[in-house]
PDB file of C-alpha atoms and ligand atoms in Angstrom:
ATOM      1  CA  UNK A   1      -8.899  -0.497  12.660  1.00 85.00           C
ATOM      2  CA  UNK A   2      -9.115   3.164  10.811  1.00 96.00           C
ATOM      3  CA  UNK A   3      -9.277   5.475  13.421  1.00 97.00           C
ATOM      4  CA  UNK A   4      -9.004   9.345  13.832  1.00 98.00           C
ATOM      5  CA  UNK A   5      -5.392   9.634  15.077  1.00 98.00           C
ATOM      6  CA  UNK A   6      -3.243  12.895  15.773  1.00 98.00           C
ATOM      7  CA  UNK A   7       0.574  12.114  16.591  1.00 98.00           C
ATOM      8  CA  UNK A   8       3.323  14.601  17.548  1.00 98.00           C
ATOM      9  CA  UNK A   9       6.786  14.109  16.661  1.00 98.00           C
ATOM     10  CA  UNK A  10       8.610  16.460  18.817  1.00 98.00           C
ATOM     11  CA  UNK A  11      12.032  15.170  17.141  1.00 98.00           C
ATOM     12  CA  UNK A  12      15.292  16.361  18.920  1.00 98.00           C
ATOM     13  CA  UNK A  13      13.190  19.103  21.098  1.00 98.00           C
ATOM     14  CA  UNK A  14      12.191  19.031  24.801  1.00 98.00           C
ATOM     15  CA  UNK A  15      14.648  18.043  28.007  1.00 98.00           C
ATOM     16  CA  UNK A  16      13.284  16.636  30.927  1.00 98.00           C
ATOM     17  CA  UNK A  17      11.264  19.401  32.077  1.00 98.00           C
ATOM     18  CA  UNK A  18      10.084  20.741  28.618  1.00 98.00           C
ATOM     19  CA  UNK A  19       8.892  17.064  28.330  1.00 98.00           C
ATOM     20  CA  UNK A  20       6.693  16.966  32.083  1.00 98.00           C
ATOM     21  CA  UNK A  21       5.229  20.898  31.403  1.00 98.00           C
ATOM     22  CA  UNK A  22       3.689  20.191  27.981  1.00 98.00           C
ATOM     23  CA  UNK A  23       2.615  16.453  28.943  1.00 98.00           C
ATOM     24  CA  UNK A  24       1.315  18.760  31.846  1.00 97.00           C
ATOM     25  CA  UNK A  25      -0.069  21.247  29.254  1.00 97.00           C
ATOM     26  CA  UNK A  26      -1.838  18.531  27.561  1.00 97.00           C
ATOM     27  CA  UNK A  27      -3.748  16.688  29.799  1.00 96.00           C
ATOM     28  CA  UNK A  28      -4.801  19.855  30.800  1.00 95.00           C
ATOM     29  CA  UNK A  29      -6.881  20.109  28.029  1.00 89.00           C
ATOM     30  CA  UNK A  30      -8.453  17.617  28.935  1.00 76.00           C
ATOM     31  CA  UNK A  31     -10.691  14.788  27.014  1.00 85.00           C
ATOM     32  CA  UNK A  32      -9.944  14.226  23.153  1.00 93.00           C
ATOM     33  CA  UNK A  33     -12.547  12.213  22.846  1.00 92.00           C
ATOM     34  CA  UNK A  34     -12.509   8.653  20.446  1.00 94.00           C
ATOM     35  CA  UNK A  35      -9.013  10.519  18.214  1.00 97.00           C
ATOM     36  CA  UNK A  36      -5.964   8.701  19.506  1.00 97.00           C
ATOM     37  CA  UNK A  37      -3.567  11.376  20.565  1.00 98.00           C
ATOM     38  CA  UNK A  38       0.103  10.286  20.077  1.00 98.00           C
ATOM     39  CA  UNK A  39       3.422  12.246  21.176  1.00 98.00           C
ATOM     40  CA  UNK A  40       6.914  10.615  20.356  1.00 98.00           C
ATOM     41  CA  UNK A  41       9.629  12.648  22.717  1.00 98.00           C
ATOM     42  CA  UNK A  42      13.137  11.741  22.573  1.00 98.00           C
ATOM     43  CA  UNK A  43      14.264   8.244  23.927  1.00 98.00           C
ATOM     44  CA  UNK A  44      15.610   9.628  26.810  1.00 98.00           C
ATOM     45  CA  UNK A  45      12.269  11.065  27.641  1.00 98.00           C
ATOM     46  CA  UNK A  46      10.342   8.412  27.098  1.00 98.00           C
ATOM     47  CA  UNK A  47      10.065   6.398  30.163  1.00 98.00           C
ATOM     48  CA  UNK A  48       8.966   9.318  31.772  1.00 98.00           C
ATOM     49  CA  UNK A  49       6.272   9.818  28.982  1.00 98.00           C
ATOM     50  CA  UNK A  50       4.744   7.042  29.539  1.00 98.00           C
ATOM     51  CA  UNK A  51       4.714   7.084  33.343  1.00 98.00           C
ATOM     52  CA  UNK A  52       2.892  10.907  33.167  1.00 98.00           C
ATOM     53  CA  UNK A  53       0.713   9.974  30.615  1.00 97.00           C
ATOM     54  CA  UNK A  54      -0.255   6.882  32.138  1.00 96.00           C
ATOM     55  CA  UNK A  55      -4.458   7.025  32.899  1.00 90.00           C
ATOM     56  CA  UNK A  56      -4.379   9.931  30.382  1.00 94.00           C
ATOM     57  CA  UNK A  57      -5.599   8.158  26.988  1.00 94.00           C
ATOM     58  CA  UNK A  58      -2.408   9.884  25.455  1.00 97.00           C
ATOM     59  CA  UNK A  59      -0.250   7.264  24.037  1.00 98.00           C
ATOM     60  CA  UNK A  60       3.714   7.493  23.338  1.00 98.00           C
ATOM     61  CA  UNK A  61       5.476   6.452  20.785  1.00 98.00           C
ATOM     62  CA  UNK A  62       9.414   6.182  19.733  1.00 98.00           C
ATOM     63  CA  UNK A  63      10.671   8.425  16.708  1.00 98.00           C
ATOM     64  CA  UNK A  64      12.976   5.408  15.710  1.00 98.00           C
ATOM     65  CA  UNK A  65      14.610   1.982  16.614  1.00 98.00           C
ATOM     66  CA  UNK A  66      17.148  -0.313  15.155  1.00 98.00           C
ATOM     67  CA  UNK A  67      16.627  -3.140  13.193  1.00 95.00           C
ATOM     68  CA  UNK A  68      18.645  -5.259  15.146  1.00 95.00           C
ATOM     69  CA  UNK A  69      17.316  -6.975  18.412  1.00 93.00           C
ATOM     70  CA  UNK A  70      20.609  -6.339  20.344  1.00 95.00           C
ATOM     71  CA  UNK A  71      24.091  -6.484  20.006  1.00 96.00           C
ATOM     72  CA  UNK A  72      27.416  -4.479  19.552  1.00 98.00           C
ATOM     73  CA  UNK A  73      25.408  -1.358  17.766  1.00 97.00           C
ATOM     74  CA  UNK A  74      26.987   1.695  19.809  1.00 98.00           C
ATOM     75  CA  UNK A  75      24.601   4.619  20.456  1.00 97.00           C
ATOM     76  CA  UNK A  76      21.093   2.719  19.155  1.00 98.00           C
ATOM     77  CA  UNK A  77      17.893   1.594  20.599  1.00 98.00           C
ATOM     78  CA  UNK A  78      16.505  -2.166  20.312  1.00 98.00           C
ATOM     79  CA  UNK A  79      12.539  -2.548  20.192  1.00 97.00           C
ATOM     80  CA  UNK A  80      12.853  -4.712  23.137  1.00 97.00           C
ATOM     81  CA  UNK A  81      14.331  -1.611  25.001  1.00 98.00           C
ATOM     82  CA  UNK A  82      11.266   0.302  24.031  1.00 98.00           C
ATOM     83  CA  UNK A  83       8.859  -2.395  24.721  1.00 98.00           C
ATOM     84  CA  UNK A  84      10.691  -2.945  28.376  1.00 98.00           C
ATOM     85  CA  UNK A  85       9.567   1.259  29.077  1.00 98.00           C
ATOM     86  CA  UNK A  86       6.123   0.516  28.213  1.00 98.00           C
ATOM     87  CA  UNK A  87       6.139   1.892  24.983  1.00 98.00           C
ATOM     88  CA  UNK A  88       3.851   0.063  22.002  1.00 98.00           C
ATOM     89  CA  UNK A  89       4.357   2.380  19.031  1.00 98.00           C
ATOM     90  CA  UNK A  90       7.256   3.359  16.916  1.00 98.00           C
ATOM     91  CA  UNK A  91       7.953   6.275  14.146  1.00 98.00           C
ATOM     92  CA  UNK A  92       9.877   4.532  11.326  1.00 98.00           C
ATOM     93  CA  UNK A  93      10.812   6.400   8.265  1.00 98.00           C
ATOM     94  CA  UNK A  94      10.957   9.383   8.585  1.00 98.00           C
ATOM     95  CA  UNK A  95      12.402  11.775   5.868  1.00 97.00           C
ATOM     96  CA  UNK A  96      14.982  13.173   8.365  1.00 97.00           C
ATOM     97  CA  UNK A  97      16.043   9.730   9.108  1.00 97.00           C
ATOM     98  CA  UNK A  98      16.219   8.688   5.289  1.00 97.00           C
ATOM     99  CA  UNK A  99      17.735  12.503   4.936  1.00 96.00           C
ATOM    100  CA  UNK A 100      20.616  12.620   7.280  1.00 97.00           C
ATOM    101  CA  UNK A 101      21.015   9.019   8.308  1.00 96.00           C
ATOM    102  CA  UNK A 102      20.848   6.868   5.413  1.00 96.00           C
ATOM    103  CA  UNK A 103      17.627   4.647   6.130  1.00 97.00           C
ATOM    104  CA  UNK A 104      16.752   3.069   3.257  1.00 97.00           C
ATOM    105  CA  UNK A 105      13.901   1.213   1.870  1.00 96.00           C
ATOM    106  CA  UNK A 106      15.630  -2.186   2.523  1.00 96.00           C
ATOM    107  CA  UNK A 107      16.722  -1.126   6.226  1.00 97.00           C
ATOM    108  CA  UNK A 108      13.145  -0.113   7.125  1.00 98.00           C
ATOM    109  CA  UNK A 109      11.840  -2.998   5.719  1.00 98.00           C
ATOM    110  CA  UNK A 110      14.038  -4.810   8.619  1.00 97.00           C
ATOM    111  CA  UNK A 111      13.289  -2.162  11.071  1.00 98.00           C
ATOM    112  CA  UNK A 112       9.091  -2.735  10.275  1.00 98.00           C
ATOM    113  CA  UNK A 113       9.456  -6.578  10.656  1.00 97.00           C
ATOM    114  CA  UNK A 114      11.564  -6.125  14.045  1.00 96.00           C
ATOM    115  CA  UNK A 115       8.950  -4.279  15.439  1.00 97.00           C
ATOM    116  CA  UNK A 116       6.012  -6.460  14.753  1.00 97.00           C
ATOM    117  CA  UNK A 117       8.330  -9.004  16.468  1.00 96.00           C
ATOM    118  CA  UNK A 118       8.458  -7.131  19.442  1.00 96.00           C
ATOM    119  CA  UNK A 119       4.465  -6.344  19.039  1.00 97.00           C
ATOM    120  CA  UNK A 120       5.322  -2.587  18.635  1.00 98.00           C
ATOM    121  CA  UNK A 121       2.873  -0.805  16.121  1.00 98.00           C
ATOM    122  CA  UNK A 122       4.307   1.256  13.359  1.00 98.00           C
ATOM    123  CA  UNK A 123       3.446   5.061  11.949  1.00 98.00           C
ATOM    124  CA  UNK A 124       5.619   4.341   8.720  1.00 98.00           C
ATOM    125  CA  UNK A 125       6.442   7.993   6.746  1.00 98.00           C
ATOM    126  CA  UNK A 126       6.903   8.267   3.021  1.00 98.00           C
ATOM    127  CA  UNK A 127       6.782  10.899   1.050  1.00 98.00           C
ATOM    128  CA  UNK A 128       8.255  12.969  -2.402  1.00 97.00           C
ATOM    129  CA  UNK A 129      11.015  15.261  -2.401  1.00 95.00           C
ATOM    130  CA  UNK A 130      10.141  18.920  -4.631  1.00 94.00           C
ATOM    131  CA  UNK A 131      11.826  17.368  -7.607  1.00 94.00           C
ATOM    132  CA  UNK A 132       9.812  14.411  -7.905  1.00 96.00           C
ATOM    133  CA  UNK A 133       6.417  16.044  -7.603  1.00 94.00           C
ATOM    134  CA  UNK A 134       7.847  18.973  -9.960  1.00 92.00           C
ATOM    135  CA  UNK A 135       8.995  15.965 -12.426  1.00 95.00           C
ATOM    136  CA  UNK A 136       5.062  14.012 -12.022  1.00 95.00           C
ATOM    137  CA  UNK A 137       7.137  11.662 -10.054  1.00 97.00           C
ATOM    138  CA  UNK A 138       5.243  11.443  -6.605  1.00 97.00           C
ATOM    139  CA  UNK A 139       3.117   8.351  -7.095  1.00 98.00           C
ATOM    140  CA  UNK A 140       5.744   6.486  -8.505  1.00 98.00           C
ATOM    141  CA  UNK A 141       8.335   7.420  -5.362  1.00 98.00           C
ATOM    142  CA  UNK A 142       5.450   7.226  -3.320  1.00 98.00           C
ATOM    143  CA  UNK A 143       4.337   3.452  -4.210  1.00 98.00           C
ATOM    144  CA  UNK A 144       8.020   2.205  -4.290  1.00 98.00           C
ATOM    145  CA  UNK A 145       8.523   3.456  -0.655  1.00 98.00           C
ATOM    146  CA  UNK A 146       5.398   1.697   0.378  1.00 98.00           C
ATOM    147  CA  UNK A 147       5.852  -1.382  -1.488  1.00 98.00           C
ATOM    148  CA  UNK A 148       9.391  -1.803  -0.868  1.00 98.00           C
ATOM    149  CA  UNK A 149       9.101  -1.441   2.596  1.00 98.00           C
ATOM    150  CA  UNK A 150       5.450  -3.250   3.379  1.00 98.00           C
ATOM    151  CA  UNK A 151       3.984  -5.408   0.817  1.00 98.00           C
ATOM    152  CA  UNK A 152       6.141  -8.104   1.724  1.00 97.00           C
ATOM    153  CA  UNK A 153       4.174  -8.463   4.829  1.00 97.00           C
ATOM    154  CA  UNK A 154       1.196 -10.629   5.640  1.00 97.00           C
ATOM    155  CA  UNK A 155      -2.227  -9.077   5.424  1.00 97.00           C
ATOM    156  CA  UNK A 156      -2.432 -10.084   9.242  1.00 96.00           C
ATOM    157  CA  UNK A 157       0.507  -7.625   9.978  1.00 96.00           C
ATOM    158  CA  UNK A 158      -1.482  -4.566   8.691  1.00 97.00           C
ATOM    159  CA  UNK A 159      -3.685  -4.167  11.695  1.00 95.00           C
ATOM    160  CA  UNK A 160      -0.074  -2.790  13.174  1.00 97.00           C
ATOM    161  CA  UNK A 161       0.342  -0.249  11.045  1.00 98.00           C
ATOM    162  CA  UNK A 162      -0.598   3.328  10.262  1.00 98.00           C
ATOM    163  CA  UNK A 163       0.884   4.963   7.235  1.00 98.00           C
ATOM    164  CA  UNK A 164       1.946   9.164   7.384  1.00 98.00           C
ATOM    165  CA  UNK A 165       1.934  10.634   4.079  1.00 98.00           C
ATOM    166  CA  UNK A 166       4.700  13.408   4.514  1.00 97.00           C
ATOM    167  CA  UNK A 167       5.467  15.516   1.397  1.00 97.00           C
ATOM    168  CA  UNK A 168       9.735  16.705   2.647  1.00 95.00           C
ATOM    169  CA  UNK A 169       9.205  19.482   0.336  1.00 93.00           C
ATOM    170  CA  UNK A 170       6.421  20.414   3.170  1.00 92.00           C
ATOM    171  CA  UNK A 171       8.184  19.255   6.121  1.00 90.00           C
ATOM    172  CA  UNK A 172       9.033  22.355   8.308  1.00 86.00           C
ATOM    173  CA  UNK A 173       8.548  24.695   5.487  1.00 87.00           C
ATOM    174  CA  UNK A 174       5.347  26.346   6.213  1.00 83.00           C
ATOM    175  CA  UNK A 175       3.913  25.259   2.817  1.00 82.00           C
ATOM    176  CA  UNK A 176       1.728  22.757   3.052  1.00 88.00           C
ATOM    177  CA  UNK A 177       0.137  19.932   0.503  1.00 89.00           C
ATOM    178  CA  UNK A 178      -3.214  21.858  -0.546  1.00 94.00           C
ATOM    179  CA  UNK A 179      -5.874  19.711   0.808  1.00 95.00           C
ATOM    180  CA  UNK A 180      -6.464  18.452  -2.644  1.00 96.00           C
ATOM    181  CA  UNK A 181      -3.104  17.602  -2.956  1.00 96.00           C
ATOM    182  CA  UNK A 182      -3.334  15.270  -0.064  1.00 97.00           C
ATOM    183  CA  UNK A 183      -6.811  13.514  -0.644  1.00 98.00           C
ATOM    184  CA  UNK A 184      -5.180  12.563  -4.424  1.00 98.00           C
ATOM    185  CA  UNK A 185      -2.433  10.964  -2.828  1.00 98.00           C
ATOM    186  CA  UNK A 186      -4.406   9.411   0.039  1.00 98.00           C
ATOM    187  CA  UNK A 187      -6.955   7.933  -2.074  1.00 98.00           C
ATOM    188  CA  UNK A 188      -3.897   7.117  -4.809  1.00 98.00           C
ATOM    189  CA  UNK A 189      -2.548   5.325  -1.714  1.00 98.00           C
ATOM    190  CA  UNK A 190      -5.578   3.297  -0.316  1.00 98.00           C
ATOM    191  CA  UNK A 191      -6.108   1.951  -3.933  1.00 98.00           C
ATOM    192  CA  UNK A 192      -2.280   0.811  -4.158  1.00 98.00           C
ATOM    193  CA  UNK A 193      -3.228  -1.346  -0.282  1.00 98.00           C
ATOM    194  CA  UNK A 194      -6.164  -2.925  -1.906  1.00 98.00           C
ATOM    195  CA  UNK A 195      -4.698  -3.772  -4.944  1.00 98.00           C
ATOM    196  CA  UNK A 196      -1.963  -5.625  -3.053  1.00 98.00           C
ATOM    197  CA  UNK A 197      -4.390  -7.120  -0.476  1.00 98.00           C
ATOM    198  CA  UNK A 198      -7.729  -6.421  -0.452  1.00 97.00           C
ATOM    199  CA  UNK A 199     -10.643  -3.809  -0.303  1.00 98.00           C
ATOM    200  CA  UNK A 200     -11.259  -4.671   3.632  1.00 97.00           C
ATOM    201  CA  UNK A 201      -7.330  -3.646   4.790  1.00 98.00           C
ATOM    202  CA  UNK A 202      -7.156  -0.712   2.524  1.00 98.00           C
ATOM    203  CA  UNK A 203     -10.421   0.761   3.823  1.00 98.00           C
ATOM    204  CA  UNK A 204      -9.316  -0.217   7.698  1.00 98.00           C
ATOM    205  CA  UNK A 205      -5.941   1.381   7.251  1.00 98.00           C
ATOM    206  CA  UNK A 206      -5.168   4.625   8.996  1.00 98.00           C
ATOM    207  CA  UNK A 207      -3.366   7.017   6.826  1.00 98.00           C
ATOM    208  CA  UNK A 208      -2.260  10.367   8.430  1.00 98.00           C
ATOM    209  CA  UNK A 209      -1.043  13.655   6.329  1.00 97.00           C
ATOM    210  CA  UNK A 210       2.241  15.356   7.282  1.00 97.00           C
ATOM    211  CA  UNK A 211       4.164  18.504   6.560  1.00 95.00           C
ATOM    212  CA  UNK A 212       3.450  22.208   8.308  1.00 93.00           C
ATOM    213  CA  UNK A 213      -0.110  21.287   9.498  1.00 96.00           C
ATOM    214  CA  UNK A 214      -1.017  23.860  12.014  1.00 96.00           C
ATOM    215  CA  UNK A 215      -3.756  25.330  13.935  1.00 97.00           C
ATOM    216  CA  UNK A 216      -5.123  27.563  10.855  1.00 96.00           C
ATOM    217  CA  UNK A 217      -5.343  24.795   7.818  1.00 96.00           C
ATOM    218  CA  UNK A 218      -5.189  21.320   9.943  1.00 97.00           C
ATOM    219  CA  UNK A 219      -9.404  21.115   9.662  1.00 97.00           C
ATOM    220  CA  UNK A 220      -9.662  21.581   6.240  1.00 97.00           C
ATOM    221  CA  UNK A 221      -7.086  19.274   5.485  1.00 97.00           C
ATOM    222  CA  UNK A 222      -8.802  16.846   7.796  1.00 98.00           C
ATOM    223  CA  UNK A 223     -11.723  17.090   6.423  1.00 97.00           C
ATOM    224  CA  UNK A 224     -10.814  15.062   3.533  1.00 98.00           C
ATOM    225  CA  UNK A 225     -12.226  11.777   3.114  1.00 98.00           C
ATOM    226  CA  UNK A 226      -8.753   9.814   2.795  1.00 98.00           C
ATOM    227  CA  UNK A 227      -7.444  11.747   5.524  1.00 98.00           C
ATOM    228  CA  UNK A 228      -7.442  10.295   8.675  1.00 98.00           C
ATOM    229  CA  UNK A 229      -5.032  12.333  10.779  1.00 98.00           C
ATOM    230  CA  UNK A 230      -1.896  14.130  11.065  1.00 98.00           C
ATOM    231  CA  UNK A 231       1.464  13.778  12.501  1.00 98.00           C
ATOM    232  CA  UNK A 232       2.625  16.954  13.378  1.00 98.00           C
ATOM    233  CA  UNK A 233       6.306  18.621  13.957  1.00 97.00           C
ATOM    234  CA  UNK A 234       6.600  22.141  14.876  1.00 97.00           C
ATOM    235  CA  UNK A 235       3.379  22.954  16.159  1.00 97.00           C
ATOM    236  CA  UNK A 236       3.258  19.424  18.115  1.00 98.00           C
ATOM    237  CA  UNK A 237       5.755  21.321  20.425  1.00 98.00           C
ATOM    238  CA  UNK A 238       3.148  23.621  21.718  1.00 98.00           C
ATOM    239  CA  UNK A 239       0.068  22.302  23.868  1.00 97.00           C
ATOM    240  CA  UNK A 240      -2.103  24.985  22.287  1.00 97.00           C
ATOM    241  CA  UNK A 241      -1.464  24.715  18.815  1.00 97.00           C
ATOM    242  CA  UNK A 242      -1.380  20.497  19.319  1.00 98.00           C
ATOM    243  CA  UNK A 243      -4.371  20.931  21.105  1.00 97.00           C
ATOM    244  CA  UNK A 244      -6.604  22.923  18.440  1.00 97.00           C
ATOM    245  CA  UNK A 245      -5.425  20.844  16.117  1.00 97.00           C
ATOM    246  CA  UNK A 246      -6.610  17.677  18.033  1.00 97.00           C
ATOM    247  CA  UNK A 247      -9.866  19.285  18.381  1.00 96.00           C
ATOM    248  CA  UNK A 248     -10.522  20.294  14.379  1.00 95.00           C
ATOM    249  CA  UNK A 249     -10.460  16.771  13.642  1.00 93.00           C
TER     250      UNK A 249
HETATM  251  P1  PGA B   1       6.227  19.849  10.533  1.00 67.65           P
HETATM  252  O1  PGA B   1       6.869  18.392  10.639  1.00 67.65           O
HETATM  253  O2  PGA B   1       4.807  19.752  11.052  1.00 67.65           O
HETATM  254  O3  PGA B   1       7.095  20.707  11.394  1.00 67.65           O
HETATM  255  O4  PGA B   1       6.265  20.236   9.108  1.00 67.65           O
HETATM  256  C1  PGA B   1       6.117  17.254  10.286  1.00 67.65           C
HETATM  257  C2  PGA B   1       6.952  16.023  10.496  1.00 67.65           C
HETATM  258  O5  PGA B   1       8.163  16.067  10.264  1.00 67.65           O
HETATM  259  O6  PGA B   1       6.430  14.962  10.878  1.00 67.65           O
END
């Protein structure tokens, strides 16, 4: 079901006790009302997410997994693993993984249908590098990560997933997709889900916006009728900034 969703992807930030003071921080804050509220720590952190989160309505999510179910796969993480620390939602595709550790359309496409297996819901990222926005390229890189990695799946397998739109030429960069820039895409995006299913699914679909949303532009960004969310990097990592940008949704 569409919902209002804000997720923070804290990538490789926060030990132990970074991890308890801003889930501390957070819940301080109190009531966010009907927006899921989603933080994905590192693995090692996450079973103690989830137990200090537990009662809070903040949910926590993985940043990754491995297609495989288990096996001889040194250094990785099965969904099963996740699933067995109470965790229900994974991060798959996310520029830095395609970036610096080769995930490919093909592999997520394994990693997506592994999860589902496992009943783990998916935030899948996509997005255009500089080049292929400069070059008009977006929608096409844009559609071929989507379809590639999704439209082989049943309609049915859609209520498990929320898409995040991430530009990498805005990822960590301070510059931001205008929100203009973002509604195109979204809308561009929504229309590419209905013409492969149906009108119903692409209108249910969640679709967050990410790259260098902070406190000062995330509310007009969200105010954008395509826009559902945001997953957020950098300023996920303080309980302030997270937390007005929660709020301007
Ligand atoms: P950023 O990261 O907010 O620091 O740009 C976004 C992301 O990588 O998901």
């Amino acid at each position: 079901m569409r919902s209002k969703i804000v997720a923070g992807n804290w990538k490789m930030n926060n030990d132990q006790a970074e991890t308890s003071n801003l889930i501390d921080a957070l819940k301080a804050h109190g009531d966010f009302g009907t927006t899921r509220v989603i933080i994905a720590p590192s693995f090692v952190n996450l079973a103690q997410a989830v137990t200090l989160t537990a009662d809070s309505g903040i949910e926590v999510a993985a940043q990754n997994m491995h297609e495989a179910t288990s096996g001889a796969y040194t250094g990785e993480v099965s969904p099963a693993m996740l699933s067995s620390v109470g965790i229900q939602t994974v991060i798959l595709g996310h520029s830095e993984r395609r970036a610096y550790f080769g995930e490919n359309d093909a592999t997520l496409a394994k990693k997506v249908t592994n999860a589902f297996d496992h009943d783990i819901d998916v935030v899948f990222c996509f997005g255009e590098e500089l080049e292929d926005r400069k070059s008009d390229n977006h929608f096409n890189v844009v559609k071929s990560q989507i379809a590639n990695a999704l439209f082989a799946l049943p309609a049915a397998a859609w209520f498990k997933i929320v898409l995040a739109y991430e530009p990498v030429w805005a990822i960590g960069t301070g510059e931001t997709a205008s929100p203009e820039q973002a509604q195109e895409m979204h809308a561009f995006i929504r229309g590419l889900v209905q013409d492969q299913y149906d009108a119903v699914l692409a209108d249910d679909v969640s679709i967050l916006y990410g790259g260098s949303v902070k406190p000062g532009n995330a509310q007009e960004i969200f105010s954008k009728q395509d826009v559902d969310g945001g997953l957020i990097g950098g300023a996920a990592l303080s309980a302030a900034d997270f937390t007005t940008i929660i709020k301007s949704i």
